[in-house]
mmCIF file of C-alpha atoms in Angstrom:
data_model
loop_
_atom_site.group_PDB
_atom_site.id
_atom_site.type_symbol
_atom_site.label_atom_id
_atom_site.label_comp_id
_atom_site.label_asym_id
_atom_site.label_seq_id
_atom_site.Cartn_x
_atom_site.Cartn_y
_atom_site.Cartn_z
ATOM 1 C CA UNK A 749 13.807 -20.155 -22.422
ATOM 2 C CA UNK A 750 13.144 -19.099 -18.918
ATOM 3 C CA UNK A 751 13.049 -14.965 -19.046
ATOM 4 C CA UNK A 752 12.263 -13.902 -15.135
ATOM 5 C CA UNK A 753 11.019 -10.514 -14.981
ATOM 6 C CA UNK A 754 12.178 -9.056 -11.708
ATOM 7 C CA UNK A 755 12.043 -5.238 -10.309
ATOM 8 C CA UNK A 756 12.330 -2.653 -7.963
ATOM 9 C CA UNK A 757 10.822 0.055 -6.540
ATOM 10 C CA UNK A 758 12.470 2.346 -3.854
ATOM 11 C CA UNK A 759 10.007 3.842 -1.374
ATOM 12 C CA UNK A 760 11.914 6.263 0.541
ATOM 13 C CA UNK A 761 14.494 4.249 1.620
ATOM 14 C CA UNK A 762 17.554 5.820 3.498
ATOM 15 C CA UNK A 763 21.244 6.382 1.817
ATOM 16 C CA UNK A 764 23.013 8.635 -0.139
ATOM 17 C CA UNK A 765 23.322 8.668 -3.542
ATOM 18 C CA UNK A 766 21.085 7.746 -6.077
ATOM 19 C CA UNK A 767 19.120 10.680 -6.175
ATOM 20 C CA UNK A 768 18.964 13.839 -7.920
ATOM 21 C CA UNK A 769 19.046 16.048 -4.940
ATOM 22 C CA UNK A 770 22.002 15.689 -2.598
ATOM 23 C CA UNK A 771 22.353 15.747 1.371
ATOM 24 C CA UNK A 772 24.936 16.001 3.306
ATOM 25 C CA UNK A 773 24.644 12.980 5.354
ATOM 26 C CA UNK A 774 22.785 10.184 6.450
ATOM 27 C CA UNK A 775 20.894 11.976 9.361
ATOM 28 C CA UNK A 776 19.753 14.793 6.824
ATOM 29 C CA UNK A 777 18.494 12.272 4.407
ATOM 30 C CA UNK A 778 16.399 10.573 6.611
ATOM 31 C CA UNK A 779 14.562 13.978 8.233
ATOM 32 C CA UNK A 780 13.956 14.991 4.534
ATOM 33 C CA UNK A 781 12.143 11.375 3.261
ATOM 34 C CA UNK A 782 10.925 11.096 6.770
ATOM 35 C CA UNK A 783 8.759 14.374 6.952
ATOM 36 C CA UNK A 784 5.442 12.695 7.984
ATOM 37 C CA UNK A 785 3.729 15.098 5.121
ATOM 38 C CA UNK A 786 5.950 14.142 2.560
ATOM 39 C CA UNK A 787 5.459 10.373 3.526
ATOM 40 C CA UNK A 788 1.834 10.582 3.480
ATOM 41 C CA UNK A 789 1.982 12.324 -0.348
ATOM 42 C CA UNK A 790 4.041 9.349 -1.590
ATOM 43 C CA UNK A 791 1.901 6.846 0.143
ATOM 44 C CA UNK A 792 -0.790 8.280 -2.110
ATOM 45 C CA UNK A 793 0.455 8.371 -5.122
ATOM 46 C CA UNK A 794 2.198 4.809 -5.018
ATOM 47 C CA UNK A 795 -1.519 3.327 -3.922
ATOM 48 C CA UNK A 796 -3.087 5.615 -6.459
ATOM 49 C CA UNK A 797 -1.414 5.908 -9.353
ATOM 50 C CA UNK A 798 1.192 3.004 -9.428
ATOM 51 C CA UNK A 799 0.045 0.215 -7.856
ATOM 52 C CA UNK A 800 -3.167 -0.624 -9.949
ATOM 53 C CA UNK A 801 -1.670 -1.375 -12.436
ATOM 54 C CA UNK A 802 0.967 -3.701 -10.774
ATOM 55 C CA UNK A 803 -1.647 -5.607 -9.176
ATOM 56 C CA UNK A 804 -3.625 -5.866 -12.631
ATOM 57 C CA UNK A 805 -0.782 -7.339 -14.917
ATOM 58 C CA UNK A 806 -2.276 -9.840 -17.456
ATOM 59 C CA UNK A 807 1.347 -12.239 -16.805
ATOM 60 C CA UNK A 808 1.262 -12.662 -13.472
ATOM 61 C CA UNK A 809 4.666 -14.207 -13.360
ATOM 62 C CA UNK A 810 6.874 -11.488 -12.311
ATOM 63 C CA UNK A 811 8.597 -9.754 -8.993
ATOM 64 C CA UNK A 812 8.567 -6.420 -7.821
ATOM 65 C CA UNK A 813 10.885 -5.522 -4.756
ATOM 66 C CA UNK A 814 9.673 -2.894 -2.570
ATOM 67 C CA UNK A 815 13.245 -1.050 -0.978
ATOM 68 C CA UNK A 816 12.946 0.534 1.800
ATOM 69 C CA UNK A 817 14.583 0.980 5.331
ATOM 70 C CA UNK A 818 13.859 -1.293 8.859
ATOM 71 C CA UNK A 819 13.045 2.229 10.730
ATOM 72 C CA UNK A 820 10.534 3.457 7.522
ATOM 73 C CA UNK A 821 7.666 5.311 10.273
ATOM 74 C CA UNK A 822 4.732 3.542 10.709
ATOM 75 C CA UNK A 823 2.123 3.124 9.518
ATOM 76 C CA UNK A 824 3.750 2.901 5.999
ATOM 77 C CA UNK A 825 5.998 -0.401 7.042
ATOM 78 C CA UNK A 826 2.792 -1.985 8.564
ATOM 79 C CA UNK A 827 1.066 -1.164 5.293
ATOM 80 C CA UNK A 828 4.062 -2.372 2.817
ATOM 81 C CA UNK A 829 4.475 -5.401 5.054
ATOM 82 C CA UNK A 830 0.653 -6.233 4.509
ATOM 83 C CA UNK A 831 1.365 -5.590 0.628
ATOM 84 C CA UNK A 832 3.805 -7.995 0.690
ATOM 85 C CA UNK A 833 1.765 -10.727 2.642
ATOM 86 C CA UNK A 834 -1.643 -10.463 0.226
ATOM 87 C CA UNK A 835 0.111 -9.785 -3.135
ATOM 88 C CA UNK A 836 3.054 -13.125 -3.662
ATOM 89 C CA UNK A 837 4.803 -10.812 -6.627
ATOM 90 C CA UNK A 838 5.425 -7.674 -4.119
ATOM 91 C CA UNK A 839 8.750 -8.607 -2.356
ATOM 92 C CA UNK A 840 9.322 -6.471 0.784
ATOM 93 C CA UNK A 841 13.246 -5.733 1.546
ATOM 94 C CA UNK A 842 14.576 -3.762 4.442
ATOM 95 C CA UNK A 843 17.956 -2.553 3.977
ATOM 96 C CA UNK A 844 19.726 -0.528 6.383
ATOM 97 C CA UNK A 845 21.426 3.020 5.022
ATOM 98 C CA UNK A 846 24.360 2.247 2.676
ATOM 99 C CA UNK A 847 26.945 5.190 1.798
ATOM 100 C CA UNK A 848 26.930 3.431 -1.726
ATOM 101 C CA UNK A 849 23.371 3.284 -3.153
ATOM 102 C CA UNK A 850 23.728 0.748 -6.397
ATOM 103 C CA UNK A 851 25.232 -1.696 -3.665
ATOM 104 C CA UNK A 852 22.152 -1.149 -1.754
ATOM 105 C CA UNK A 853 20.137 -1.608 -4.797
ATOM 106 C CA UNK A 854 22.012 -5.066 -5.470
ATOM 107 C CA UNK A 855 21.271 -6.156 -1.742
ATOM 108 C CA UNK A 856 17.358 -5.775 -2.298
ATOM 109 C CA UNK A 857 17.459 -7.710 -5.895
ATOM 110 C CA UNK A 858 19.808 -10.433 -5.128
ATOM 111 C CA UNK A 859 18.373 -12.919 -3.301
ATOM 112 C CA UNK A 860 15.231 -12.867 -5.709
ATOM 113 C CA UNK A 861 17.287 -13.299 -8.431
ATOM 114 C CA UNK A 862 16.270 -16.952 -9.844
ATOM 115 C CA UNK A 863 19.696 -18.821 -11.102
ATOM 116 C CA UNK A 864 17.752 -21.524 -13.155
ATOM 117 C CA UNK A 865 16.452 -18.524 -15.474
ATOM 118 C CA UNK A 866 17.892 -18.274 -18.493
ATOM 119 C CA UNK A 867 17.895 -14.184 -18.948
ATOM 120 C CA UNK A 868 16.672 -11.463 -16.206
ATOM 121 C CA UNK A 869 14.702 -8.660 -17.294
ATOM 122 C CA UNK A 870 15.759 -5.896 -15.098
ATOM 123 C CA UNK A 871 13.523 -3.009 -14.477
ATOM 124 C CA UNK A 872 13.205 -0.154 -11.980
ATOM 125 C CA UNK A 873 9.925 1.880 -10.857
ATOM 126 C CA UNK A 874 9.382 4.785 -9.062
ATOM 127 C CA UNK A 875 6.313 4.906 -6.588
ATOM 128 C CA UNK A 876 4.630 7.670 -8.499
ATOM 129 C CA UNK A 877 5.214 6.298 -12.025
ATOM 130 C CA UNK A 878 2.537 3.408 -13.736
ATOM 131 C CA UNK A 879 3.148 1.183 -16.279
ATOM 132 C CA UNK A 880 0.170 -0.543 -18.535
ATOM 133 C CA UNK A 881 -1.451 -3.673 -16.802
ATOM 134 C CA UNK A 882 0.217 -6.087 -20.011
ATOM 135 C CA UNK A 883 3.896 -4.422 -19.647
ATOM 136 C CA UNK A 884 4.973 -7.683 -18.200
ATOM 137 C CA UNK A 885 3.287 -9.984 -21.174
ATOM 138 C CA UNK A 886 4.304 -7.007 -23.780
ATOM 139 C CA UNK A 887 8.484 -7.237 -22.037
ATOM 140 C CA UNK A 888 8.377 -10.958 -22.448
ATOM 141 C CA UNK A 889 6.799 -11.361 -25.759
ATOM 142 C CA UNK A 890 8.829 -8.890 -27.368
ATOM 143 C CA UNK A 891 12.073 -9.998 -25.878
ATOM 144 C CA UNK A 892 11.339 -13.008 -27.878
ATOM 145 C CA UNK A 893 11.124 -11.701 -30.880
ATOM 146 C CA UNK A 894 14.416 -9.670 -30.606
ATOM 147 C CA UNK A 895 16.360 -12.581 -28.651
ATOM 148 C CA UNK A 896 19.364 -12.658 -31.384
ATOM 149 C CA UNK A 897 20.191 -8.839 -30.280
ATOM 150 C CA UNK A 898 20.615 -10.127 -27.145
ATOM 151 C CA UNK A 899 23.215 -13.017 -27.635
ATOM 152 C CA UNK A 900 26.115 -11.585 -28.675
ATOM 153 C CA UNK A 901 26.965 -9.524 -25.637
ATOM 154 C CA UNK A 902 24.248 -10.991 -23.048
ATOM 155 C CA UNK A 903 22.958 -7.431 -22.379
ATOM 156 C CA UNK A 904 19.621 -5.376 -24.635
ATOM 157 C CA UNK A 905 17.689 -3.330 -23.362
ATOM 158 C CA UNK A 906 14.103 -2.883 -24.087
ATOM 159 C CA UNK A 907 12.534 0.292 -24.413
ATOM 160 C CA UNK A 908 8.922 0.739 -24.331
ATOM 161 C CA UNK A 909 8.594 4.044 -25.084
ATOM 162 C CA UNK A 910 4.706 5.411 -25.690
ATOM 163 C CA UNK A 911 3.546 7.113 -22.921
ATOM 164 C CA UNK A 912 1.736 9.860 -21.435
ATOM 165 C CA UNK A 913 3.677 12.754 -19.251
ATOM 166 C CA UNK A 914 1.480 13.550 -15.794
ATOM 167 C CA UNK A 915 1.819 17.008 -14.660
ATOM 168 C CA UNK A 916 -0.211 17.368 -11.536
ATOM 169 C CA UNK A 917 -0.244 20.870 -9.837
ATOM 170 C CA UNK A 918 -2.446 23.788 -8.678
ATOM 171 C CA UNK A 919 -3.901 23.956 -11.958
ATOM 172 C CA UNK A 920 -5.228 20.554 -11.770
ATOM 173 C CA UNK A 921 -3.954 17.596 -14.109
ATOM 174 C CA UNK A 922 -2.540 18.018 -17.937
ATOM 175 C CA UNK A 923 -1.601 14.731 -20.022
ATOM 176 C CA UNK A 924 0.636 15.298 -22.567
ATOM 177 C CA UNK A 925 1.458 12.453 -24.537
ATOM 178 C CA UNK A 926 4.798 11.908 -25.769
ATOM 179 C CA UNK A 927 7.144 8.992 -26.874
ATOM 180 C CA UNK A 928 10.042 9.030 -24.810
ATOM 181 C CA UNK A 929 13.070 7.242 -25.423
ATOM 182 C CA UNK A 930 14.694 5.622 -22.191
ATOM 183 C CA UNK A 931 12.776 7.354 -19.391
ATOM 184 C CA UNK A 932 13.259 5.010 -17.287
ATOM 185 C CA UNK A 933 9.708 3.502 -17.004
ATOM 186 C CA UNK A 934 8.821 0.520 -18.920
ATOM 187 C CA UNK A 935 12.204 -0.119 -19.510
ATOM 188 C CA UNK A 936 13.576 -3.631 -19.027
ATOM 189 C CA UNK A 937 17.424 -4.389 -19.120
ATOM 190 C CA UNK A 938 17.939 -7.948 -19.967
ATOM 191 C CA UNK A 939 21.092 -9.757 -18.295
ATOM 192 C CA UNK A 940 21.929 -13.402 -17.563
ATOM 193 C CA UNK A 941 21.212 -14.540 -13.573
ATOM 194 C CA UNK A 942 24.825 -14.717 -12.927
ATOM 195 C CA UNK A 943 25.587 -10.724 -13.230
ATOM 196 C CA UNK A 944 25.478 -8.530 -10.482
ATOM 197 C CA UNK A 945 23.924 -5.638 -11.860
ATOM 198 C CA UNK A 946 20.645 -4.573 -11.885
ATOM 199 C CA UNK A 947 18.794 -2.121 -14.113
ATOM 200 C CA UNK A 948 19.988 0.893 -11.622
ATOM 201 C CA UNK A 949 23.417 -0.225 -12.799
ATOM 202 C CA UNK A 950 23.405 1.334 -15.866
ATOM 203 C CA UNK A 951 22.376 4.864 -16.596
ATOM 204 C CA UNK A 952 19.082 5.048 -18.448
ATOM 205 C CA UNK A 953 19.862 8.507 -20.580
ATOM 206 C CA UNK A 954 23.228 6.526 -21.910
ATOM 207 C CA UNK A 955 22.277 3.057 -22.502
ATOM 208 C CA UNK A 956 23.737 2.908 -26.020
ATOM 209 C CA UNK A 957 27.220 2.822 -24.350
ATOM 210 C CA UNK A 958 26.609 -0.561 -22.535
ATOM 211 C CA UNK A 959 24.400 -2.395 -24.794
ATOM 212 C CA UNK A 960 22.284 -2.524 -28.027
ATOM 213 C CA UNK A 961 18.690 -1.427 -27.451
ATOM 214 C CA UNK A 962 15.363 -2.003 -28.674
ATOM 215 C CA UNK A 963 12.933 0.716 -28.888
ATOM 216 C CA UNK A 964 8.778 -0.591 -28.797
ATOM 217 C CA UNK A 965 6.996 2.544 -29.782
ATOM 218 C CA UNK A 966 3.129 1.121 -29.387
ATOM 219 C CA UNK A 967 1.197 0.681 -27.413
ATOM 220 C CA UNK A 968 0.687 2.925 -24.877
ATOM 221 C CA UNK A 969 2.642 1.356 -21.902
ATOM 222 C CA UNK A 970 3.464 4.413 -18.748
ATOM 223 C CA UNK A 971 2.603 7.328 -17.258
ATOM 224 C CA UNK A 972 5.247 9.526 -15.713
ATOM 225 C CA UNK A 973 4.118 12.133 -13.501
ATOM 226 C CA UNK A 974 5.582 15.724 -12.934
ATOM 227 C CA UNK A 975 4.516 17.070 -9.547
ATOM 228 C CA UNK A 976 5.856 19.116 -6.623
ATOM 229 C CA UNK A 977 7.308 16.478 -5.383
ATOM 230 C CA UNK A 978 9.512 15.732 -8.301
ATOM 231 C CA UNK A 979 12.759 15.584 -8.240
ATOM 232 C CA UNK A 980 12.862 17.181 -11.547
ATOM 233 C CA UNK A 981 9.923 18.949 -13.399
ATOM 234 C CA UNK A 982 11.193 18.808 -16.626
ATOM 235 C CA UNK A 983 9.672 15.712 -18.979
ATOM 236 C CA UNK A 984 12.486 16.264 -21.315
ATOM 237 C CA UNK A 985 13.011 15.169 -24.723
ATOM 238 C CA UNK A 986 10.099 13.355 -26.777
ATOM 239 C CA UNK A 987 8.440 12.815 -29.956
ATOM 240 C CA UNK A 988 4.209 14.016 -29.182
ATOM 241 C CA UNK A 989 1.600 12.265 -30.409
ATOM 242 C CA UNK A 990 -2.254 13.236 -30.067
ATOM 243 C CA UNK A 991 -5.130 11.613 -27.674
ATOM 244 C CA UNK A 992 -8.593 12.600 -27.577
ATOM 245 C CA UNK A 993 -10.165 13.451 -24.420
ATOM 246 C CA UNK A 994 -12.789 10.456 -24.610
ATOM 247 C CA UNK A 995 -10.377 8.381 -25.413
ATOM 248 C CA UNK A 996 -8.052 9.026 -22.978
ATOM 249 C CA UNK A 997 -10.317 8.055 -20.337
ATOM 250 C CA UNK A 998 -10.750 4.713 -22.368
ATOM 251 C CA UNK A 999 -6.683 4.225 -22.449
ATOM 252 C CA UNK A 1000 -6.851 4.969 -18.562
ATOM 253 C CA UNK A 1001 -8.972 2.525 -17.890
ATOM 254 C CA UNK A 1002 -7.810 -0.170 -20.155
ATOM 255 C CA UNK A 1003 -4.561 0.394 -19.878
ATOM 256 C CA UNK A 1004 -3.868 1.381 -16.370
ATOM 257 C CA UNK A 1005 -6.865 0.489 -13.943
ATOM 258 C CA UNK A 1006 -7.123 4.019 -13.599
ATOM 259 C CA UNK A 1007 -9.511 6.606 -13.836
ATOM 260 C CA UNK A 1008 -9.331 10.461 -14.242
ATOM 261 C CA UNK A 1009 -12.042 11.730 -11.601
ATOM 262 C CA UNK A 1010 -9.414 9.937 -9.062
ATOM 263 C CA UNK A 1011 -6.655 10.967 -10.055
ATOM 264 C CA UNK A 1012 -7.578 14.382 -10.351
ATOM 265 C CA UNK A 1013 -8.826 14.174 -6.714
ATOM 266 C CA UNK A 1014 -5.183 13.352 -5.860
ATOM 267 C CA UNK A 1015 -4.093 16.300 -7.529
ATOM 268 C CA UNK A 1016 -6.437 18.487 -5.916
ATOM 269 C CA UNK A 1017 -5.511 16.920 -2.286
ATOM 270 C CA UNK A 1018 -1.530 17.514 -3.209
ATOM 271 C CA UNK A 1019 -1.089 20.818 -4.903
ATOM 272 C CA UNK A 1020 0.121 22.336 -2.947
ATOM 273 C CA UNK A 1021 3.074 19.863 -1.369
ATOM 274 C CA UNK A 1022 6.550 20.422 -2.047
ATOM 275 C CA UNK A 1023 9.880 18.470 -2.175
ATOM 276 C CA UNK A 1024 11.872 15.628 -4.049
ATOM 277 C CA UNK A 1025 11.261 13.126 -5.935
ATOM 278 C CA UNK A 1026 10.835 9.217 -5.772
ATOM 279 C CA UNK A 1027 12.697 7.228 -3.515
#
């Protein structure tokens, strides 16, 4: 059974809805994701936080599409079109502002969509979000093992749900780990080829109304970060669980291609920024 693995990631792209905080039009979206300082704190935290981990997966076979609009300010199109051009999973895709943002979000994934696949797993990823460098390997592999959920209706959703809650701020950095159920990281939504939705079809707090669900609870497999730039500061509801401080380090590293003394230099560099999140 073919299973494609197939994603997206919004970086600032232009329209209206979608996101947590609203504008009023089109014009006042794009001055808001446009600010040259908010631009440069995304840039950093995508290339610092989640893109190692993207470029480290152990199953290479997988596609990420990178949203975002023809007139994104340079030098951040420059820099996602020479993403695209060294790394063959990061898929590029300009889309001009749509009023509806779901059919926006189905004109970036479509034409990567492979038909000959047998089931899509769906998954979304905000630029200041990780996910563990065997996600991919862990999403497959499991799938397989729960495959019978997923026949009877052609949609599961996969749910891997140990992870570690990123607050970044004037204070420095605090990891709280937590299992999360549904965040929205590390969360694949399987569907066959031939449907048009895509894992931002579907509401990630109410998934149990559209399909049966699977819920992984080790290993370790995202980091969600909470940061002035949020779009909401709240890491909501979750079951905690206890790291050491050594081994944290270790589960950075071997986990994420990431390591503290960086991140917490990112931290230091954006405390004090403020706005909304992802996207």
């Amino acid at each position: 059974m073919r299973v494609q693995m197939l994603g997206l990631c919004r970086f600032s792209y232009v329209g209206l809805r979608g996101y947590q905080r609203d504008h009023a039009s089109i014009e006042e979206r794009r001055a808001f994701l446009y600010d040259p300082e908010r631009l440069a704190r995304r840039w950093l935290w995508f290339t610092t936080l989640a893109l190692p981990g993207w470029l480290a997966q152990t199953d290479p076979d997988f596609t990420l599409v990178i949203m975002t609009g023809p007139d994104l300010p340079e030098p951040y199109l420059s820099h996602l079109r020479d993403l695209g051009a060294a790394t063959p999973q990061l898929r590029l895709e300009l889309v001009a502002p749509m009023d509806r943002h779901l059919e926006a979000c189905r004109t970036a994934i479509a034409p990567h969509v492979e038909p000959a696949a047998d089931v899509v797993g769906h998954f979304r990823h905000d630029d200041d979000d990780a996910v563990a460098v065997d996600y991919v390997a862990s999403a497959r592999r499991d799938f397989a093992a729960v495959r019978g959920l997923w026949q009877p209706e052609r949609r599961l959703s996969l749910d891997h749900s140990r992870g570690l809650m990123l607050r970044a701020g004037a204070g420095g950095l605090q990891f709280t780990p937590r299992i999360a159920h549904n965040m929205g990281v590390a969360l694949t939504i399987f569907l066959p080829p031939d449907q048009p939705q895509t894992a931002l079809h579907f509401n990630h707090t109410r998934l149990p109304l559209w399909m049966p669900g699977v819920a992984v609870t080790r290993p370790l497999m995202f980091i969600r970060s909470i940061h002035a730039d949020s779009d909401s500061g709240d890491m909501g509801p979750g079951i905690p669980w206890e790291i050491g401080e050594g081994d944290l380090d270790r589960q950075l590293a071997r986990r994420f291609a990431l390591r503290r003394d960086i991140l917490e230099g990112l931290a230091g560099r954006l405390s004090g920024a403020a706005g909304g999140r992802s996207c």
